């Protein structure tokens, strides 16, 4: 039995996904089953399992390790899942999405994400990557009647497959050199080779880097992101931009900060460049967007850049900062996309910037909640986003990367400009919004308010989560 | 406890307003009175702090320290000394006046307006009382948000542009300061093995001169934009002119002082060697600002813009006094901050009253108002003279002390500053003459109502304060004396180069020696 302990969180989510599929299969046409509720049960179970596994460093089959780092990310993913399901419930009903398929896909992709965050073997990382990616490809195109969504799904699929090939190739090279796909053995091999300049090591490293960079949409591997994010239903975009990113970053950090740590002198400059390019391009191009989803897509690219800064810093502050930032960013970004989703209608996405003109007059509560999200994304106090950004910058400064820190703060000022454009639209444009008629959704609204409370509480009293993040990195690396 | 109350009371007021339902403005009157009561209560709290303040001690008083983020040595740590005490009182003094000024002009979304005003007051007081750099930065940045909304929603025609410009300018400066703050904490970690954002501990940190230069520039850029020091002033006319009256009063009265306060509290004592190096340059910019602000103010057709540019000029004096780094200069600078808060806050208030009556701020639209609104004219005269620096009113003391201090440092600056004083009389009196004297040139002006009771309530405290500050300067100078001495000693004691100079030449002499300013160098030849 003990062999299975580390996979319990994953199992809970998988079982929930299977239950959802079963329920859908036995659902009579038109019957309204609380399918999302099944997912919530599974996710809560996963959270409970993660809490119980805390500090135990359980391992299963030698390839899954439930160390604190993995469990922290698991908890973040569970929160992402819970919020997504709650935000989705009004959207699924409104847009007539196939509820069973939709929730099952969400849960399967969360399974993949959790696996990715806890995998200790490159091949398992790859399998996890495929599980989550395939589910997300389908979710992107789940509105089959929408040409844009179909196009987005196809683009995402093609480029995703392309990046998977890179990743697999990197695994192959690494395996060829070290004779193993286990991270600890690769690490031991590389540590012994640390002084050699075997170019094959760098080739493997480079391919893996490209594979990860695709998944976290780091510039210049971000091309798919704006299209996929714009085409997918808003709530799916929120899910992708937080869950996928969190899982990919967890694996990225684990592989590069443990197995490839001896070669940090080689990859740190590359990641430095990626981080700088990602922050700059994400914000500068974000300024030019007139579609809110596309704008937030670029903003999430930029946020990936900030997370990369923590990876470059590669010290304890940086590792803990990545975890804190992921949590803060996940809640904030998901909530922002939820507002877009709640304001949409079946036949109109209402996601152009001008659609938000005068939203304050029509829906004051939603406008206020959106404002808090945007301020948090922009890194203004007293929000979680501010603490996250401060933490990442601390990491950069304490590792001596002043240049990166300065790029980070300057781009965050530029990003505030485009977040403020939304605020300007909502509060300072006179035309009353056409969105007045959108119904206020119970569960979705409650989840939104809860997210905002979390954002503000984390901004004012970040210590518990900070300590948890610090405790999470103590066990590995 | 009192200090925490001083910012928690307005914040609690803002949160309380949040839950009051106000559909269709049904409870506007309740909300107006409630927020006024909250700000008056805050003022009472700050008066209690002043009453309990021990003027003979240079130390921080009413200190509260609670661990906030222990892993990084971040505390919730607040305290006041002679430098910050009166600025806190000024903030609390101006807030109810600003709110009163909005009673006639803000008619839509009164609830949200009051919430933002109260949140702004909380953040402003927080900036002045923070003794932890992280806490300071949080308040410093948090303050931007309510001000942004105040300008952007309730401002005049160009409000959105002005609001965004204000926000981005200020943020662009302050984020670099954030990097420098992190750098400081990390240096502290290097030296002692623990992170700390505690101002008092960071004061004792030995920082290599080259590092000081960078950090000083990062901090000073943030403050120079806020002051605003020439050439970083271009956000100010937009923000001041477009903001609603209450916003302009707070902007001119309090927000600008945060820049000069930051120079005094952070830039100079944290990085004394760099401060010595850059002081002549800063003073030069300040003097340029004094003259430039005055000249540009002179030709403004818009009263609000005129007052806005006069702020650039007046704040130049404050920076000059700080750069002199002697007791007259610093005391004068602090006094000028307070005086400018009262008189320019008052000017914006009175211009706002005129604008409310006529819906224009153009000087050419007025004329001969003396006969129509004699009481408003009298009040306006007092505040105008206070702003010019007429002896017996508040503006005189600060400017006089600053020039005294600057003269002891480097008389060349005083020549130009003196020209600025004359110019300020020119543009203020010329404006006054065009608006109030002569014949009534526009028919609409003939029937303007004089001061309403509500407007009396806002204007009288300001006039009274202008007179009291002019006649009893000791009342306000006494609390700051020992803190200013301590500040100077701290800066001078850590002038590494002072010892090399041999003679006990004071701080600024060293500075002048280190960096002969190119412009003055040339003029000497």
Short mmCIF file of N, CA and C in Angstrom, two decimals, chain B residues 61-161:
data_model
loop_
_atom_site.label_atom_id
_atom_site.label_comp_id
_atom_site.label_asym_id
_atom_site.label_seq_id
_atom_site.Cartn_x
_atom_site.Cartn_y
_atom_site.Cartn_z
N UNK B 61 9.16 58.74 18.29
CA UNK B 61 8.27 58.55 19.43
C UNK B 61 7.00 57.86 18.97
N UNK B 62 6.26 57.40 19.95
CA UNK B 62 5.03 56.61 19.68
C UNK B 62 5.37 55.40 18.81
N UNK B 63 6.56 54.85 19.02
CA UNK B 63 7.00 53.76 18.15
C UNK B 63 6.19 52.50 18.44
N UNK B 64 5.74 51.87 17.38
CA UNK B 64 5.11 50.56 17.49
C UNK B 64 5.83 49.63 16.55
N UNK B 65 6.06 48.42 17.01
CA UNK B 65 6.81 47.49 16.18
C UNK B 65 6.22 46.10 16.33
N UNK B 66 5.69 45.57 15.27
CA UNK B 66 5.12 44.22 15.28
C UNK B 66 5.73 43.47 14.09
N UNK B 67 6.24 42.26 14.30
CA UNK B 67 6.77 41.51 13.15
C UNK B 67 5.67 41.29 12.12
N UNK B 68 6.04 41.48 10.87
CA UNK B 68 5.03 41.34 9.81
C UNK B 68 5.41 40.17 8.92
N UNK B 69 6.57 40.26 8.26
CA UNK B 69 7.05 39.12 7.47
C UNK B 69 8.42 38.77 8.04
N UNK B 70 8.44 37.96 9.10
CA UNK B 70 9.68 37.76 9.86
C UNK B 70 10.82 37.20 9.01
N UNK B 71 10.50 36.38 8.02
CA UNK B 71 11.55 35.75 7.23
C UNK B 71 12.44 36.80 6.57
N UNK B 72 11.90 37.98 6.32
CA UNK B 72 12.69 39.02 5.67
C UNK B 72 12.95 40.20 6.58
N UNK B 73 12.70 40.00 7.87
CA UNK B 73 12.94 41.10 8.80
C UNK B 73 12.06 42.29 8.52
N UNK B 74 10.85 42.04 8.01
CA UNK B 74 9.93 43.15 7.75
C UNK B 74 9.02 43.30 8.94
N UNK B 75 8.98 44.51 9.48
CA UNK B 75 8.11 44.77 10.62
C UNK B 75 7.03 45.75 10.21
N UNK B 76 5.91 45.66 10.94
CA UNK B 76 5.01 46.80 10.92
C UNK B 76 5.59 47.75 11.96
N UNK B 77 6.25 48.78 11.52
CA UNK B 77 6.94 49.61 12.49
C UNK B 77 6.70 51.07 12.14
N UNK B 78 6.08 51.78 13.08
CA UNK B 78 5.74 53.18 12.84
C UNK B 78 6.26 54.03 13.98
N UNK B 79 6.45 55.30 13.72
CA UNK B 79 6.90 56.25 14.72
C UNK B 79 6.98 57.63 14.08
N UNK B 80 6.97 58.66 14.93
CA UNK B 80 7.13 60.01 14.40
C UNK B 80 8.29 60.68 15.11
N UNK B 81 8.98 61.55 14.38
CA UNK B 81 9.93 62.44 15.03
C UNK B 81 9.56 63.85 14.59
N UNK B 82 10.42 64.79 14.93
CA UNK B 82 10.07 66.18 14.63
C UNK B 82 9.90 66.45 13.15
N UNK B 83 10.52 65.62 12.30
CA UNK B 83 10.40 65.85 10.86
C UNK B 83 9.02 65.46 10.38
N UNK B 84 8.53 64.34 10.86
CA UNK B 84 7.28 63.82 10.30
C UNK B 84 6.04 64.26 11.08
N UNK B 85 6.22 64.60 12.37
CA UNK B 85 5.06 64.88 13.22
C UNK B 85 4.10 65.88 12.57
N UNK B 86 4.66 67.03 12.18
CA UNK B 86 3.78 68.08 11.70
C UNK B 86 3.22 67.77 10.32
N UNK B 87 3.94 66.96 9.56
CA UNK B 87 3.40 66.57 8.25
C UNK B 87 2.18 65.68 8.43
N UNK B 88 2.23 64.83 9.46
CA UNK B 88 1.05 64.01 9.76
C UNK B 88 -0.11 64.90 10.15
N UNK B 89 0.19 65.89 11.00
CA UNK B 89 -0.88 66.80 11.43
C UNK B 89 -1.43 67.57 10.22
N UNK B 90 -0.51 68.00 9.35
CA UNK B 90 -0.95 68.73 8.15
C UNK B 90 -1.90 67.88 7.31
N UNK B 91 -1.54 66.62 7.13
CA UNK B 91 -2.38 65.72 6.33
C UNK B 91 -3.78 65.64 6.92
N UNK B 92 -3.82 65.44 8.23
CA UNK B 92 -5.12 65.30 8.87
C UNK B 92 -5.87 66.62 8.90
N UNK B 93 -5.12 67.73 8.88
CA UNK B 93 -5.74 69.05 8.88
C UNK B 93 -6.39 69.35 7.53
N UNK B 94 -5.70 68.96 6.46
CA UNK B 94 -6.20 69.30 5.13
C UNK B 94 -7.32 68.38 4.67
N UNK B 95 -7.35 67.15 5.19
CA UNK B 95 -8.34 66.20 4.67
C UNK B 95 -9.78 66.64 4.88
N UNK B 96 -10.19 67.06 6.09
CA UNK B 96 -11.58 67.52 6.21
C UNK B 96 -11.86 68.74 5.35
N UNK B 97 -10.85 69.61 5.19
CA UNK B 97 -11.07 70.80 4.36
C UNK B 97 -11.30 70.38 2.91
N UNK B 98 -10.50 69.42 2.47
CA UNK B 98 -10.67 68.94 1.10
C UNK B 98 -12.06 68.31 0.93
N UNK B 99 -12.48 67.55 1.92
CA UNK B 99 -13.81 66.94 1.83
C UNK B 99 -14.89 68.01 1.77
N UNK B 100 -14.76 69.03 2.63
CA UNK B 100 -15.75 70.11 2.62
C UNK B 100 -15.80 70.77 1.25
N UNK B 101 -14.63 70.92 0.64
CA UNK B 101 -14.60 71.59 -0.65
C UNK B 101 -15.37 70.81 -1.70
N UNK B 102 -15.50 69.51 -1.48
CA UNK B 102 -16.17 68.70 -2.49
C UNK B 102 -17.69 68.72 -2.33
N UNK B 103 -18.17 69.25 -1.23
CA UNK B 103 -19.61 69.16 -0.99
C UNK B 103 -20.43 69.85 -2.04
N UNK B 104 -19.88 70.93 -2.56
CA UNK B 104 -20.65 71.64 -3.57
C UNK B 104 -20.42 71.10 -4.97
N UNK B 105 -19.24 70.51 -5.20
CA UNK B 105 -18.88 70.21 -6.58
C UNK B 105 -19.03 68.74 -6.95
N UNK B 106 -18.93 67.85 -5.99
CA UNK B 106 -19.05 66.42 -6.31
C UNK B 106 -20.49 66.01 -6.11
N UNK B 107 -21.16 65.69 -7.20
CA UNK B 107 -22.56 65.32 -7.04
C UNK B 107 -22.84 63.89 -7.43
N UNK B 108 -21.96 63.28 -8.24
CA UNK B 108 -22.21 61.89 -8.58
C UNK B 108 -21.22 61.00 -7.84
N UNK B 109 -21.71 59.84 -7.48
CA UNK B 109 -20.89 58.83 -6.82
C UNK B 109 -20.21 59.37 -5.57
N UNK B 110 -20.99 60.01 -4.73
CA UNK B 110 -20.43 60.59 -3.51
C UNK B 110 -19.81 59.52 -2.63
N UNK B 111 -20.46 58.38 -2.60
CA UNK B 111 -19.96 57.31 -1.74
C UNK B 111 -18.55 56.89 -2.16
N UNK B 112 -18.39 56.60 -3.44
CA UNK B 112 -17.08 56.16 -3.91
C UNK B 112 -16.04 57.26 -3.72
N UNK B 113 -16.47 58.49 -3.97
CA UNK B 113 -15.54 59.61 -3.79
C UNK B 113 -15.04 59.64 -2.35
N UNK B 114 -15.95 59.52 -1.41
CA UNK B 114 -15.55 59.58 -0.01
C UNK B 114 -14.66 58.41 0.36
N UNK B 115 -14.96 57.23 -0.19
CA UNK B 115 -14.13 56.06 0.10
C UNK B 115 -12.70 56.31 -0.37
N UNK B 116 -12.58 56.83 -1.58
CA UNK B 116 -11.23 57.05 -2.10
C UNK B 116 -10.51 58.14 -1.30
N UNK B 117 -11.24 59.17 -0.90
CA UNK B 117 -10.60 60.23 -0.11
C UNK B 117 -10.08 59.67 1.21
N UNK B 118 -10.89 58.85 1.86
CA UNK B 118 -10.48 58.31 3.17
C UNK B 118 -9.32 57.33 3.00
N UNK B 119 -9.40 56.50 1.96
CA UNK B 119 -8.30 55.55 1.73
C UNK B 119 -7.02 56.32 1.44
N UNK B 120 -7.16 57.41 0.68
CA UNK B 120 -5.99 58.23 0.36
C UNK B 120 -5.38 58.81 1.64
N UNK B 121 -6.26 59.30 2.53
CA UNK B 121 -5.73 59.87 3.77
C UNK B 121 -4.97 58.82 4.58
N UNK B 122 -5.55 57.61 4.65
CA UNK B 122 -4.89 56.54 5.40
C UNK B 122 -3.50 56.26 4.83
N UNK B 123 -3.42 56.17 3.50
CA UNK B 123 -2.14 55.84 2.87
C UNK B 123 -1.14 56.98 3.07
N UNK B 124 -1.63 58.23 2.99
CA UNK B 124 -0.71 59.36 3.13
C UNK B 124 -0.11 59.40 4.52
N UNK B 125 -0.97 59.22 5.53
CA UNK B 125 -0.45 59.22 6.90
C UNK B 125 0.52 58.05 7.06
N UNK B 126 0.17 56.91 6.46
CA UNK B 126 1.06 55.75 6.54
C UNK B 126 2.44 56.05 5.99
N UNK B 127 2.49 56.80 4.89
CA UNK B 127 3.80 57.13 4.30
C UNK B 127 4.65 57.90 5.30
N UNK B 128 4.02 58.84 6.02
CA UNK B 128 4.81 59.70 6.90
C UNK B 128 5.23 58.99 8.19
N UNK B 129 4.52 57.96 8.59
CA UNK B 129 4.86 57.35 9.88
C UNK B 129 5.64 56.05 9.75
N UNK B 130 5.82 55.54 8.53
CA UNK B 130 6.49 54.25 8.39
C UNK B 130 7.97 54.35 8.78
N UNK B 131 8.41 53.41 9.55
CA UNK B 131 9.84 53.32 9.87
C UNK B 131 10.46 52.08 9.24
N UNK B 132 9.67 51.38 8.46
CA UNK B 132 10.16 50.19 7.78
C UNK B 132 10.04 50.47 6.29
N UNK B 133 11.11 50.23 5.56
CA UNK B 133 11.10 50.64 4.16
C UNK B 133 10.07 49.88 3.34
N UNK B 134 9.83 48.65 3.71
CA UNK B 134 8.83 47.87 2.98
C UNK B 134 7.44 48.46 3.23
N UNK B 135 7.17 48.71 4.49
CA UNK B 135 5.88 49.32 4.86
C UNK B 135 5.72 50.66 4.15
N UNK B 136 6.79 51.43 4.16
CA UNK B 136 6.77 52.73 3.49
C UNK B 136 6.40 52.57 2.02
N UNK B 137 7.04 51.59 1.38
CA UNK B 137 6.78 51.41 -0.04
C UNK B 137 5.34 50.99 -0.29
N UNK B 138 4.82 50.16 0.59
CA UNK B 138 3.43 49.71 0.44
C UNK B 138 2.50 50.92 0.48
N UNK B 139 2.68 51.77 1.48
CA UNK B 139 1.82 52.95 1.57
C UNK B 139 2.04 53.88 0.37
N UNK B 140 3.30 54.02 0.02
CA UNK B 140 3.69 54.93 -1.07
C UNK B 140 2.98 54.54 -2.36
N UNK B 141 2.96 53.26 -2.67
CA UNK B 141 2.34 52.78 -3.89
C UNK B 141 0.82 52.70 -3.75
N UNK B 142 0.37 52.30 -2.57
CA UNK B 142 -1.07 52.14 -2.37
C UNK B 142 -1.78 53.48 -2.54
N UNK B 143 -1.07 54.57 -2.20
CA UNK B 143 -1.65 55.89 -2.29
C UNK B 143 -2.01 56.27 -3.72
N UNK B 144 -1.27 55.69 -4.69
CA UNK B 144 -1.51 56.07 -6.08
C UNK B 144 -2.91 55.70 -6.53
N UNK B 145 -3.40 54.56 -6.04
CA UNK B 145 -4.64 54.03 -6.59
C UNK B 145 -5.82 54.97 -6.31
N UNK B 146 -6.07 55.35 -5.05
CA UNK B 146 -7.20 56.26 -4.84
C UNK B 146 -7.02 57.60 -5.56
N UNK B 147 -5.79 58.11 -5.60
CA UNK B 147 -5.58 59.39 -6.28
C UNK B 147 -5.89 59.24 -7.77
N UNK B 148 -5.48 58.10 -8.32
CA UNK B 148 -5.75 57.83 -9.73
C UNK B 148 -7.25 57.88 -10.01
N UNK B 149 -8.01 57.24 -9.14
CA UNK B 149 -9.46 57.23 -9.35
C UNK B 149 -10.05 58.62 -9.13
N UNK B 150 -9.55 59.33 -8.12
CA UNK B 150 -10.09 60.67 -7.85
C UNK B 150 -9.91 61.58 -9.06
N UNK B 151 -8.72 61.52 -9.66
CA UNK B 151 -8.50 62.36 -10.84
C UNK B 151 -9.31 61.82 -12.02
N UNK B 152 -9.25 60.50 -12.20
CA UNK B 152 -9.82 59.90 -13.40
C UNK B 152 -11.33 59.94 -13.47
N UNK B 153 -12.00 59.86 -12.33
CA UNK B 153 -13.46 59.83 -12.37
C UNK B 153 -14.07 61.21 -12.17
N UNK B 154 -13.53 61.97 -11.21
CA UNK B 154 -14.19 63.22 -10.87
C UNK B 154 -13.47 64.45 -11.41
N UNK B 155 -12.47 64.23 -12.26
CA UNK B 155 -11.68 65.36 -12.76
C UNK B 155 -12.36 66.09 -13.90
N UNK B 156 -11.60 67.01 -14.50
CA UNK B 156 -12.13 67.80 -15.60
C UNK B 156 -11.92 67.06 -16.93
N UNK B 157 -11.96 67.81 -18.04
CA UNK B 157 -12.05 67.19 -19.37
C UNK B 157 -10.94 66.19 -19.68
N UNK B 158 -9.70 66.58 -19.37
CA UNK B 158 -8.57 65.73 -19.73
C UNK B 158 -8.22 64.76 -18.62
N UNK B 159 -9.21 64.35 -17.81
CA UNK B 159 -8.92 63.66 -16.56
C UNK B 159 -8.25 62.31 -16.77
N UNK B 160 -8.67 61.57 -17.79
CA UNK B 160 -8.12 60.23 -17.96
C UNK B 160 -6.64 60.29 -18.29
N UNK B 161 -6.32 61.19 -19.22
CA UNK B 161 -4.92 61.38 -19.58
C UNK B 161 -4.10 61.77 -18.36
#
